[in-house]
Tab-separated table of C-alpha atoms and ligand atoms in Angstrom:
chain	number	residue	atom	x	y	z
A	1	MET	CA	13.776	124.365	207.748
A	2	ARG	CA	11.567	123.844	210.793
A	3	LEU	CA	8.555	126.142	210.730
A	4	SER	CA	8.775	126.633	214.500
A	5	ARG	CA	12.171	128.289	213.991
A	6	TYR	CA	11.417	130.097	210.744
A	7	PHE	CA	10.120	133.638	210.337
A	8	LEU	CA	6.832	133.349	208.454
A	9	PRO	CA	4.466	136.096	209.586
A	10	VAL	CA	1.272	134.766	207.964
A	11	LEU	CA	-1.764	137.055	208.156
A	12	LYS	CA	-5.253	135.686	208.822
A	13	GLU	CA	-7.041	138.813	207.634
A	14	THR	CA	-7.095	139.919	204.025
A	15	PRO	CA	-5.293	143.268	203.924
A	16	ALA	CA	-7.738	145.959	202.803
A	17	GLU	CA	-5.258	147.854	200.622
A	18	ALA	CA	-4.545	144.918	198.317
A	19	GLN	CA	-6.724	145.031	195.208
A	20	ILE	CA	-5.376	142.059	193.278
A	21	VAL	CA	-4.841	138.467	194.258
A	22	SER	CA	-1.034	138.407	193.986
A	23	HIS	CA	-0.681	141.418	196.252
A	24	ARG	CA	-3.126	139.906	198.779
A	25	TYR	CA	-1.335	136.552	198.857
A	26	MET	CA	2.131	138.084	199.065
A	27	LEU	CA	1.049	140.061	202.118
A	28	ARG	CA	-0.903	137.190	203.682
A	29	ALA	CA	1.881	134.647	203.100
A	30	GLY	CA	4.364	136.931	204.863
A	31	MET	CA	6.476	137.514	201.746
A	32	ILE	CA	6.622	141.299	201.689
A	33	LYS	CA	5.847	144.227	203.968
A	34	GLN	CA	5.200	147.670	202.613
A	35	ALA	CA	7.854	150.078	203.867
A	36	SER	CA	6.380	153.116	202.135
A	37	SER	CA	4.383	153.713	198.967
A	38	GLY	CA	5.748	151.435	196.250
A	39	ILE	CA	8.686	150.316	198.426
A	40	TYR	CA	8.773	146.898	200.067
A	41	SER	CA	10.773	144.941	202.584
A	42	TRP	CA	11.365	141.399	201.394
A	43	LEU	CA	10.567	139.007	204.236
A	44	PRO	CA	12.278	135.589	204.218
A	45	LEU	CA	9.732	133.714	202.094
A	46	GLY	CA	9.502	136.499	199.510
A	47	PHE	CA	13.273	136.922	199.492
A	48	LYS	CA	13.727	133.214	198.759
A	49	VAL	CA	11.457	133.361	195.695
A	50	LEU	CA	13.087	136.598	194.528
A	51	LYS	CA	16.496	134.881	194.694
A	52	ASN	CA	15.207	131.797	192.863
A	53	ILE	CA	13.921	133.989	190.049
A	54	GLU	CA	17.185	135.915	189.978
A	55	ASN	CA	19.137	132.635	189.774
A	56	ILE	CA	17.138	131.424	186.784
A	57	VAL	CA	17.829	134.765	185.101
A	58	HIS	CA	21.582	134.409	185.743
A	59	GLU	CA	21.667	130.811	184.504
A	60	GLU	CA	19.884	131.672	181.282
A	61	GLN	CA	22.007	134.786	180.705
A	62	ALA	CA	25.150	132.679	181.105
A	63	ARG	CA	23.770	130.177	178.605
A	64	ALA	CA	23.343	133.002	176.077
A	65	GLY	CA	26.935	134.156	176.655
A	66	HIS	CA	26.118	137.363	178.522
A	67	ILE	CA	28.365	138.631	181.300
A	68	ALA	CA	27.186	139.626	184.778
A	69	MET	CA	28.460	142.637	186.699
A	70	LEU	CA	27.054	145.214	189.130
A	71	MET	CA	26.576	148.963	188.842
A	72	PRO	CA	25.877	151.452	191.621
A	73	THR	CA	22.250	152.487	192.222
A	74	LEU	CA	23.265	156.111	192.876
A	75	GLN	CA	24.649	157.692	189.736
A	76	SER	CA	26.122	161.048	188.833
A	77	ALA	CA	23.804	163.439	186.981
A	78	ASP	CA	26.728	164.482	184.756
A	79	LEU	CA	26.741	161.131	182.998
A	80	TRP	CA	23.041	161.480	182.258
A	81	ARG	CA	23.569	165.045	181.012
A	82	GLU	CA	25.813	163.606	178.292
A	83	SER	CA	22.974	161.593	176.772
A	84	GLY	CA	20.462	164.383	177.344
A	85	ARG	CA	18.301	162.180	179.548
A	86	TYR	CA	18.920	164.038	182.815
A	87	ASP	CA	16.562	166.759	181.669
A	88	GLY	CA	14.508	164.527	179.400
A	89	TYR	CA	13.568	161.713	181.795
A	90	GLY	CA	10.970	163.651	183.743
A	91	GLU	CA	9.515	163.235	187.201
A	92	GLU	CA	9.981	159.468	187.397
A	93	MET	CA	13.662	160.106	188.041
A	94	LEU	CA	14.484	160.504	191.729
A	95	ARG	CA	17.095	163.234	192.030
A	96	MET	CA	19.169	164.230	195.032
A	97	GLN	CA	22.273	166.162	196.042
A	98	ASP	CA	25.179	165.092	198.169
A	99	ARG	CA	26.765	167.322	200.866
A	100	HIS	CA	28.946	169.008	198.242
A	101	GLY	CA	25.912	170.048	196.233
A	102	ARG	CA	26.611	167.537	193.455
A	103	ASP	CA	23.574	166.213	191.589
A	104	LEU	CA	22.928	162.501	191.895
A	105	LEU	CA	20.066	160.267	190.886
A	106	PHE	CA	18.775	156.806	191.772
A	107	SER	CA	19.159	154.777	188.602
A	108	PRO	CA	15.811	154.094	186.838
A	109	THR	CA	17.758	152.152	184.151
A	110	ALA	CA	21.457	152.114	183.251
A	111	GLU	CA	22.183	152.727	179.550
A	112	GLU	CA	24.534	155.620	180.377
A	113	MET	CA	26.418	153.749	183.088
A	114	PHE	CA	27.100	150.711	180.895
A	115	THR	CA	28.002	152.886	177.903
A	116	ASP	CA	30.507	154.681	180.133
A	117	VAL	CA	32.162	151.423	181.215
A	118	PHE	CA	32.281	150.320	177.606
A	119	ARG	CA	33.910	153.533	176.304
A	120	THR	CA	36.469	153.470	179.129
A	121	TYR	CA	37.840	150.028	178.303
A	122	VAL	CA	36.904	148.853	174.829
A	123	ARG	CA	38.835	150.137	171.813
A	124	SER	CA	38.621	147.620	169.022
A	125	TYR	CA	36.037	145.728	166.974
A	126	LYS	CA	38.009	142.620	167.953
A	127	ASP	CA	36.518	142.872	171.467
A	128	LEU	CA	32.992	142.657	170.065
A	129	PRO	CA	30.354	141.327	170.359
A	130	LEU	CA	29.883	142.090	174.037
A	131	THR	CA	26.809	141.912	176.241
A	132	LEU	CA	27.075	143.021	179.864
A	133	TYR	CA	24.229	142.845	182.330
A	134	GLN	CA	23.300	143.223	185.974
A	135	VAL	CA	20.433	142.368	188.305
A	136	GLN	CA	20.055	145.444	190.454
A	137	TRP	CA	17.530	147.626	192.250
A	138	LYS	CA	16.002	150.453	190.254
A	139	PHE	CA	13.903	153.402	191.339
A	140	ARG	CA	11.159	155.072	189.320
A	141	ASP	CA	9.000	157.593	191.078
A	142	GLU	CA	5.833	156.149	189.543
A	143	ILE	CA	2.883	158.493	189.816
A	144	ARG	CA	0.617	155.590	190.752
A	145	PRO	CA	2.532	152.765	192.417
A	146	ARG	CA	0.054	149.930	192.868
A	147	PHE	CA	-0.620	146.228	193.056
A	148	GLY	CA	2.319	145.623	195.386
A	149	VAL	CA	5.487	144.540	193.585
A	150	MET	CA	3.769	144.811	190.183
A	151	ARG	CA	4.230	148.543	189.916
A	152	GLY	CA	6.655	149.491	192.617
A	153	ARG	CA	8.796	152.572	192.907
A	154	GLU	CA	11.794	150.536	194.025
A	155	PHE	CA	11.990	147.313	192.032
A	156	PHE	CA	14.488	144.624	191.055
A	157	MET	CA	15.395	144.467	187.377
A	158	LYS	CA	17.693	142.478	185.179
A	159	ASP	CA	19.111	144.935	182.678
A	160	GLY	CA	21.473	143.940	179.876
A	161	TYR	CA	23.260	145.988	177.217
A	162	ASN	CA	24.729	144.734	173.968
A	163	PHE	CA	27.588	146.420	172.110
A	164	ASP	CA	28.100	145.466	168.484
A	165	LEU	CA	30.017	146.699	165.471
A	166	THR	CA	27.139	146.698	163.005
A	167	LYS	CA	23.381	146.974	162.998
A	168	GLU	CA	23.237	143.410	161.727
A	169	ASP	CA	25.265	142.138	164.702
A	170	ALA	CA	23.132	144.163	167.111
A	171	LEU	CA	19.970	142.649	165.641
A	172	HIS	CA	21.432	139.206	166.290
A	173	ALA	CA	22.003	140.286	169.907
A	174	TYR	CA	18.339	141.360	169.987
A	175	ASN	CA	17.234	137.970	168.678
A	176	ARG	CA	19.515	136.173	171.126
A	177	HIS	CA	17.864	138.046	173.986
A	178	LEU	CA	14.418	137.189	172.697
A	179	VAL	CA	15.309	133.491	172.552
A	180	SER	CA	16.916	133.462	175.980
A	181	TYR	CA	13.941	135.298	177.503
A	182	LEU	CA	11.513	132.716	176.105
A	183	ARG	CA	13.489	130.012	177.926
A	184	THR	CA	13.805	132.105	181.071
A	185	TYR	CA	10.073	132.691	181.475
A	186	GLU	CA	9.153	129.117	180.661
A	187	ARG	CA	11.472	127.902	183.429
A	188	MET	CA	9.386	130.023	185.790
A	189	GLY	CA	6.234	128.265	184.625
A	190	LEU	CA	5.073	131.265	182.593
A	191	GLN	CA	3.994	131.841	179.053
A	192	ALA	CA	5.277	135.327	178.180
A	193	ILE	CA	4.331	136.434	174.682
A	194	PRO	CA	6.586	138.837	172.775
A	195	MET	CA	4.510	141.724	171.438
A	196	ARG	CA	5.280	144.822	169.396
A	197	ALA	CA	5.410	147.802	171.748
A	198	GLU	CA	6.468	151.421	172.250
A	199	SER	CA	10.002	152.248	173.297
A	200	GLY	CA	9.288	155.231	175.618
A	201	PRO	CA	12.236	156.941	177.321
A	202	ILE	CA	14.708	154.159	176.398
A	203	GLY	CA	14.503	155.106	172.717
A	204	GLY	CA	14.792	153.372	169.372
A	205	ASP	CA	11.998	152.086	167.204
A	206	TYR	CA	12.557	148.349	167.378
A	207	THR	CA	11.229	146.774	170.537
A	208	HIS	CA	9.163	143.906	171.925
A	209	GLU	CA	7.513	143.580	175.301
A	210	PHE	CA	6.954	140.177	176.912
A	211	LEU	CA	3.440	139.836	178.274
A	212	VAL	CA	1.866	137.317	180.603
A	213	LEU	CA	-1.867	137.182	179.946
A	214	ALA	CA	-3.833	138.054	183.105
A	215	GLU	CA	-7.089	139.888	183.728
A	216	THR	CA	-5.349	142.123	186.243
A	217	GLY	CA	-2.607	143.142	183.786
A	218	GLU	CA	-2.069	146.837	183.230
A	219	SER	CA	-1.566	146.606	179.454
A	220	GLY	CA	-4.281	146.080	176.876
A	221	VAL	CA	-3.168	143.492	174.305
A	222	PHE	CA	-4.395	142.320	170.896
A	223	TYR	CA	-3.194	139.040	169.445
A	224	ASP	CA	-3.775	136.075	167.204
A	225	SER	CA	-4.886	133.199	169.451
A	226	GLU	CA	-2.560	130.808	167.569
A	227	ILE	CA	0.333	132.438	169.383
A	228	THR	CA	-0.715	130.874	172.679
A	229	ASP	CA	-0.020	127.400	171.227
A	230	LEU	CA	3.687	128.148	170.878
A	231	THR	CA	6.149	126.820	173.440
A	232	PHE	CA	9.899	127.012	173.411
A	233	GLY	CA	10.386	123.812	175.404
A	234	ASP	CA	13.821	122.300	175.849
A	235	ARG	CA	15.017	122.656	172.274
A	236	ALA	CA	18.770	122.988	171.888
A	237	ILE	CA	19.920	126.412	170.770
A	238	ASP	CA	23.293	127.618	169.623
A	239	PHE	CA	23.178	131.270	170.636
A	240	ASP	CA	25.933	132.128	168.135
A	241	ASP	CA	23.899	130.735	165.275
A	242	VAL	CA	22.416	133.807	163.593
A	243	ALA	CA	19.965	131.896	161.393
A	244	GLN	CA	18.716	129.749	164.262
A	245	CYS	CA	17.994	132.733	166.537
A	246	GLN	CA	16.367	134.598	163.644
A	247	ALA	CA	14.125	131.592	162.967
A	248	VAL	CA	12.961	131.528	166.603
A	249	LEU	CA	12.233	135.263	166.478
A	250	GLU	CA	10.172	134.764	163.339
A	251	GLU	CA	8.321	131.802	164.791
A	252	PHE	CA	7.336	133.774	167.888
A	253	THR	CA	6.742	137.227	166.382
A	254	SER	CA	5.283	136.732	162.919
A	255	ARG	CA	1.694	136.481	164.143
A	256	TYR	CA	-0.145	139.634	165.160
A	257	ALA	CA	0.548	140.493	168.823
A	258	ARG	CA	0.660	144.097	169.981
A	259	THR	CA	0.096	146.161	173.073
A	260	ASP	CA	-2.494	148.939	172.904
A	261	ASP	CA	0.254	151.551	172.305
A	262	THR	CA	1.025	150.114	168.870
A	263	HIS	CA	-2.253	148.352	168.069
A	264	ASP	CA	-3.589	148.884	164.547
A	265	GLN	CA	-7.186	147.667	164.255
A	266	ALA	CA	-7.260	147.666	160.456
A	267	LEU	CA	-4.068	145.592	160.281
A	268	PHE	CA	-5.362	143.264	163.014
A	269	GLU	CA	-8.547	142.602	161.030
A	270	SER	CA	-6.707	142.096	157.761
A	271	GLN	CA	-4.109	139.726	159.253
A	272	VAL	CA	-6.117	137.632	161.690
A	273	PRO	CA	-9.329	135.688	160.979
A	274	GLU	CA	-12.131	136.854	163.242
A	275	ASP	CA	-12.359	133.657	165.316
A	276	ARG	CA	-8.679	133.958	166.260
A	277	ARG	CA	-8.709	137.650	167.232
A	278	ARG	CA	-8.237	138.172	170.941
A	279	GLU	CA	-8.379	141.332	172.987
A	280	ALA	CA	-7.175	140.821	176.564
A	281	ARG	CA	-4.981	142.190	179.312
A	282	GLY	CA	-1.374	141.368	180.110
A	283	ILE	CA	1.436	141.934	182.597
A	284	GLU	CA	4.649	143.254	181.055
A	285	VAL	CA	7.453	141.116	182.509
A	286	GLY	CA	10.223	142.209	180.169
A	287	GLN	CA	11.180	144.348	177.214
A	288	ILE	CA	13.983	144.286	174.644
A	289	PHE	CA	15.200	147.231	172.564
A	290	TYR	CA	17.475	147.960	169.649
A	291	PHE	CA	18.302	151.670	169.563
A	292	GLY	CA	21.376	151.781	167.340
A	293	THR	CA	23.868	154.526	168.129
A	294	LYS	CA	21.634	156.745	170.311
A	295	TYR	CA	23.903	156.481	173.383
A	296	SER	CA	27.202	155.606	171.718
A	297	GLU	CA	27.107	158.738	169.545
A	298	SER	CA	26.143	161.177	172.284
A	299	MET	CA	28.603	159.633	174.748
A	300	GLY	CA	31.475	158.876	172.385
A	301	ALA	CA	31.450	155.086	172.673
A	302	THR	CA	33.394	154.174	169.545
A	303	VAL	CA	35.662	151.357	168.443
A	304	GLN	CA	38.178	151.019	165.680
A	305	ASP	CA	36.718	148.941	162.830
A	306	GLN	CA	38.579	146.699	160.343
A	307	THR	CA	39.595	149.721	158.243
A	308	GLY	CA	41.007	151.644	161.203
A	309	ALA	CA	38.096	154.110	161.328
A	310	GLN	CA	36.463	155.076	164.663
A	311	VAL	CA	32.788	154.118	164.572
A	312	PRO	CA	30.058	154.372	167.211
A	313	VAL	CA	28.851	150.964	168.394
A	314	HIS	CA	25.326	149.663	167.824
A	315	MET	CA	23.489	148.992	171.034
A	316	GLY	CA	20.328	147.659	172.554
A	317	SER	CA	19.101	147.090	176.074
A	318	HIS	CA	17.057	144.280	177.495
A	319	GLY	CA	15.124	144.157	180.759
A	320	ILE	CA	13.344	141.628	182.930
A	321	GLY	CA	11.114	142.769	185.799
A	322	VAL	CA	12.511	140.368	188.392
A	323	SER	CA	10.455	141.588	191.363
A	324	ARG	CA	7.340	142.080	189.213
A	325	LEU	CA	7.642	138.430	188.179
A	326	LEU	CA	6.601	137.259	191.651
A	327	GLY	CA	3.292	139.053	191.173
A	328	ALA	CA	2.936	137.799	187.598
A	329	ILE	CA	3.590	134.180	188.579
A	330	ILE	CA	1.022	134.345	191.379
A	331	GLU	CA	-1.575	135.980	189.095
A	332	ALA	CA	-1.022	133.093	186.669
A	333	SER	CA	-0.910	130.329	189.293
A	334	HIS	CA	-3.168	130.376	192.358
A	335	ASP	CA	-6.541	129.199	193.632
A	336	GLU	CA	-8.923	130.324	196.376
A	337	SER	CA	-6.686	128.824	199.094
A	338	GLY	CA	-3.464	130.534	198.068
A	339	ILE	CA	-0.437	130.484	195.816
A	340	ILE	CA	0.596	127.485	193.681
A	341	TRP	CA	4.324	127.885	192.979
A	342	PRO	CA	5.734	126.344	189.815
A	343	GLU	CA	8.539	123.919	190.736
A	344	GLY	CA	11.148	126.192	189.121
A	345	VAL	CA	10.718	129.028	191.629
A	346	THR	CA	9.137	127.517	194.750
A	347	PRO	CA	10.627	128.788	198.040
A	348	PHE	CA	10.766	125.247	199.500
A	349	HIS	CA	10.652	122.055	197.472
A	350	CYS	CA	7.985	120.463	199.657
A	351	GLY	CA	6.203	120.772	202.949
A	352	ILE	CA	6.124	118.130	205.660
A	353	VAL	CA	3.047	118.226	207.866
A	354	ASN	CA	3.103	116.331	211.140
A	355	LEU	CA	-0.485	115.530	212.094
A	356	LYS	CA	0.405	114.670	215.679
A	357	GLN	CA	3.286	116.709	216.960
A	358	GLY	CA	4.711	115.156	220.107
A	359	ASP	CA	3.860	111.597	219.069
A	360	ALA	CA	7.254	109.890	219.196
A	361	GLU	CA	6.736	107.839	216.076
A	362	ALA	CA	5.280	110.690	213.975
A	363	ASP	CA	8.035	113.082	215.085
A	364	ALA	CA	10.731	110.546	214.244
A	365	ALA	CA	9.208	109.814	210.826
A	366	CYS	CA	9.037	113.536	209.976
A	367	GLU	CA	12.605	114.100	211.076
A	368	ALA	CA	13.788	111.143	208.997
A	369	LEU	CA	11.918	112.463	205.957
A	370	GLU	CA	13.403	115.898	206.443
A	371	ALA	CA	16.912	114.455	206.747
A	372	SER	CA	16.592	112.289	203.624
A	373	LEU	CA	15.294	115.196	201.547
A	374	ILE	CA	18.134	117.436	202.726
A	375	ALA	CA	20.654	114.692	201.988
A	376	LEU	CA	19.415	114.731	198.378
A	377	GLY	CA	20.042	118.465	198.137
A	378	LEU	CA	16.378	119.397	198.578
A	379	ASP	CA	14.988	122.118	200.804
A	380	PRO	CA	11.867	121.000	202.734
A	381	LEU	CA	9.758	123.059	205.132
A	382	TYR	CA	8.726	120.918	208.097
A	383	ASP	CA	5.678	122.209	209.966
A	384	ASP	CA	6.625	121.001	213.446
A	385	ARG	CA	4.324	123.366	215.322
A	386	ASP	CA	1.890	122.013	217.862
A	387	GLU	CA	-1.181	123.059	215.893
A	388	ARG	CA	-4.313	121.497	214.501
A	389	ALA	CA	-4.018	119.760	211.147
A	390	GLY	CA	-6.501	122.176	209.546
A	391	GLY	CA	-4.364	125.180	210.430
A	392	LYS	CA	-1.216	123.491	209.130
A	393	PHE	CA	-2.883	122.594	205.824
A	394	ALA	CA	-4.200	126.149	205.439
A	395	THR	CA	-0.704	127.585	205.896
A	396	MET	CA	0.821	125.143	203.402
A	397	ASP	CA	-1.908	125.908	200.856
A	398	LEU	CA	-1.472	129.660	201.316
A	399	ILE	CA	2.309	129.644	200.863
A	400	GLY	CA	1.863	127.372	197.861
A	401	LEU	CA	4.558	124.688	198.071
A	402	PRO	CA	3.901	122.367	195.101
A	403	TRP	CA	4.181	119.156	197.172
A	404	ARG	CA	3.217	118.183	200.687
A	405	ILE	CA	4.004	115.051	202.630
A	406	THR	CA	1.521	114.411	205.434
A	407	VAL	CA	2.607	112.175	208.291
A	408	GLY	CA	0.256	110.765	210.934
A	409	PRO	CA	0.177	107.877	213.392
A	410	ARG	CA	-2.571	106.092	211.484
A	411	GLY	CA	-0.671	105.993	208.208
A	412	LEU	CA	2.559	105.087	209.901
A	413	LYS	CA	0.906	101.977	211.353
A	414	ASN	CA	0.546	100.812	207.745
A	415	GLY	CA	4.002	102.079	206.842
A	416	VAL	CA	2.744	104.955	204.664
A	417	VAL	CA	2.678	108.722	204.411
A	418	GLU	CA	0.574	110.808	202.051
A	419	LEU	CA	1.990	112.766	199.104
A	420	THR	CA	-0.266	115.596	197.896
A	421	SER	CA	0.011	117.792	194.834
A	422	ARG	CA	-0.872	121.420	195.560
A	423	ARG	CA	-1.938	121.941	191.956
A	424	THR	CA	-4.340	119.029	191.525
A	425	GLY	CA	-5.144	118.385	195.179
A	426	GLU	CA	-4.618	114.675	194.503
A	427	SER	CA	-3.109	112.546	197.273
A	428	GLU	CA	-1.412	109.198	197.170
A	429	GLU	CA	-0.295	106.977	200.024
A	430	MET	CA	3.158	105.435	199.843
A	431	PRO	CA	6.097	104.440	202.038
A	432	PRO	CA	8.189	107.453	203.134
A	433	GLU	CA	11.224	106.407	201.035
A	434	GLN	CA	9.067	106.351	197.947
A	435	ALA	CA	7.699	109.854	198.662
A	436	VAL	CA	11.271	111.150	198.968
A	437	ALA	CA	12.289	109.451	195.724
A	438	ARG	CA	9.269	110.888	193.905
A	439	ILE	CA	10.035	114.424	195.034
A	440	ALA	CA	13.692	114.083	194.118
A	441	GLN	CA	12.677	112.842	190.673
A	442	ILE	CA	10.226	115.739	190.142
A	443	TYR	CA	12.918	118.321	190.856
A	444	ARG	CA	15.533	116.540	188.796
A	445	ARG	CA	13.101	116.844	185.904
A	446	ALA	CA	12.317	120.502	186.704
A	447	GLN	CA	16.021	121.363	186.666
A	448	ALA	CA	16.875	119.445	183.507
B	1	P5A	C1	15.795	147.575	179.320
B	1	P5A	C2	16.773	147.293	180.404
B	1	P5A	C3	14.277	149.286	180.392
B	1	P5A	O1	14.391	149.977	181.375
B	1	P5A	N1	16.654	149.590	180.057
B	1	P5A	C4	17.435	148.583	180.700
B	1	P5A	C5	15.466	149.033	179.474
B	1	P5A	N2	13.144	148.668	180.043
B	1	P5A	S1	11.757	148.785	180.810
B	1	P5A	O2	10.784	148.120	179.985
B	1	P5A	O3	11.465	150.135	181.135
B	1	P5A	O4	11.899	147.991	182.155
B	1	P5A	C6	12.225	146.609	182.119
B	1	P5A	C7	11.217	145.805	182.917
B	1	P5A	O5	11.206	146.237	184.272
B	1	P5A	C8	9.929	146.041	184.828
B	1	P5A	N3	9.434	147.286	185.430
B	1	P5A	C9	8.899	147.370	186.670
B	1	P5A	N4	8.688	146.436	187.618
B	1	P5A	C10	8.113	146.833	188.772
B	1	P5A	N5	7.750	148.109	189.027
B	1	P5A	C11	7.950	149.079	188.116
B	1	P5A	N6	7.614	150.339	188.387
B	1	P5A	C12	8.542	148.729	186.860
B	1	P5A	N7	8.898	149.413	185.738
B	1	P5A	C13	9.426	148.521	184.895
B	1	P5A	C14	9.010	145.590	183.707
B	1	P5A	O6	8.849	144.180	183.744
B	1	P5A	C15	9.777	145.990	182.464
B	1	P5A	O7	9.488	145.161	181.364
């Protein structure tokens, strides 16, 4: 993409309404525009990152054997009356009527809708286990929407629902989700720690939230510092292997880690030596639940078991805050000049900065670099505007592309360009072909 033809409405001023760094940078980098309180338009740069995050979620869901589909955002109140949540959900649910006076709502989550699809089509235990999911817009009329996409009213969520014959099978589905979420967040460059939490309006008493540690997080958290040494890495997992998934769950959840809703100070002190006790803040980027037969019983979602009896299925639901993740990633990865995207989610793989636009040799070298990167399947952003170098560097730093290739007449005389890491600020001179090869290699590694 040529920057001169792109739509990147970068702001020079720091917007006064933005209280935290991720919100400030998302506005300044032209990623989002507030449409109304807690509702955002996704401008091209923000949309690209949102899609990258969504793609990682889909890839990891597929790896775990879960099946994607799509539900409507507007749902009939009658379905929600069956589970009792139409009256129970409270003011966060946005309700409306159509021209015939029928009650509708904008889905804040979709347990009822998925349970309804399940009960319509599935009859036998032989069709289980089954996990269906979607990535879809949700609406919650939050009393205090704030921090941009962190606590929106309209937000993008991955929500998955498992249907199993027994509690034991459903707990395996729970563990499978925990394992696949660990991988998902790590691919986005995040450490998200599973912590014991409250279940709230979703229900059930078995749930973990995934928290990214950050001073600006809305949740208070208490944990054993040893937990921050754990990484999932690229270990091979067989998602059908019950013992293997259970072992990962135990590895990642046996140490004390709780949000303030479930924190127990006496237990904390008895389980964790004083020098390892941490009290901090975190951003909730996901939550998994096992709630048994809560929805299947009230909505009649049963299957025939091996003995021919009709039994309600055991269920859980599992969510990832896809749009919130942009904020969480920026909170975890930025400096005073702007965002630093992890390679896994970056909107462009690298920037190309032409120090002397209009100089025939520099222009040709930039165009050749751009073409070779594209030929390798990469997506560069070439700043071809007739601007001062300082301004171009400031834009690249703000929008946070992990790598920048700088091209100028002086370097070209010696046959070199400069490759700079956004994260370390370190630069290295090398021939253009070598810079292209290095970038290709970095992303091959990031995708492996
Ligand atoms: C699990 C999926 C559920 O709704 N039902 C379907 C379950 N869980 S949850 O914890 O309430 O939400 C899942 C994740 O969505 C994100 N989230 C939000 N993101 C932005 N703005 C909001 N107002 C908001 N509310 C929830 C969180 O990351 C949460 O973990």
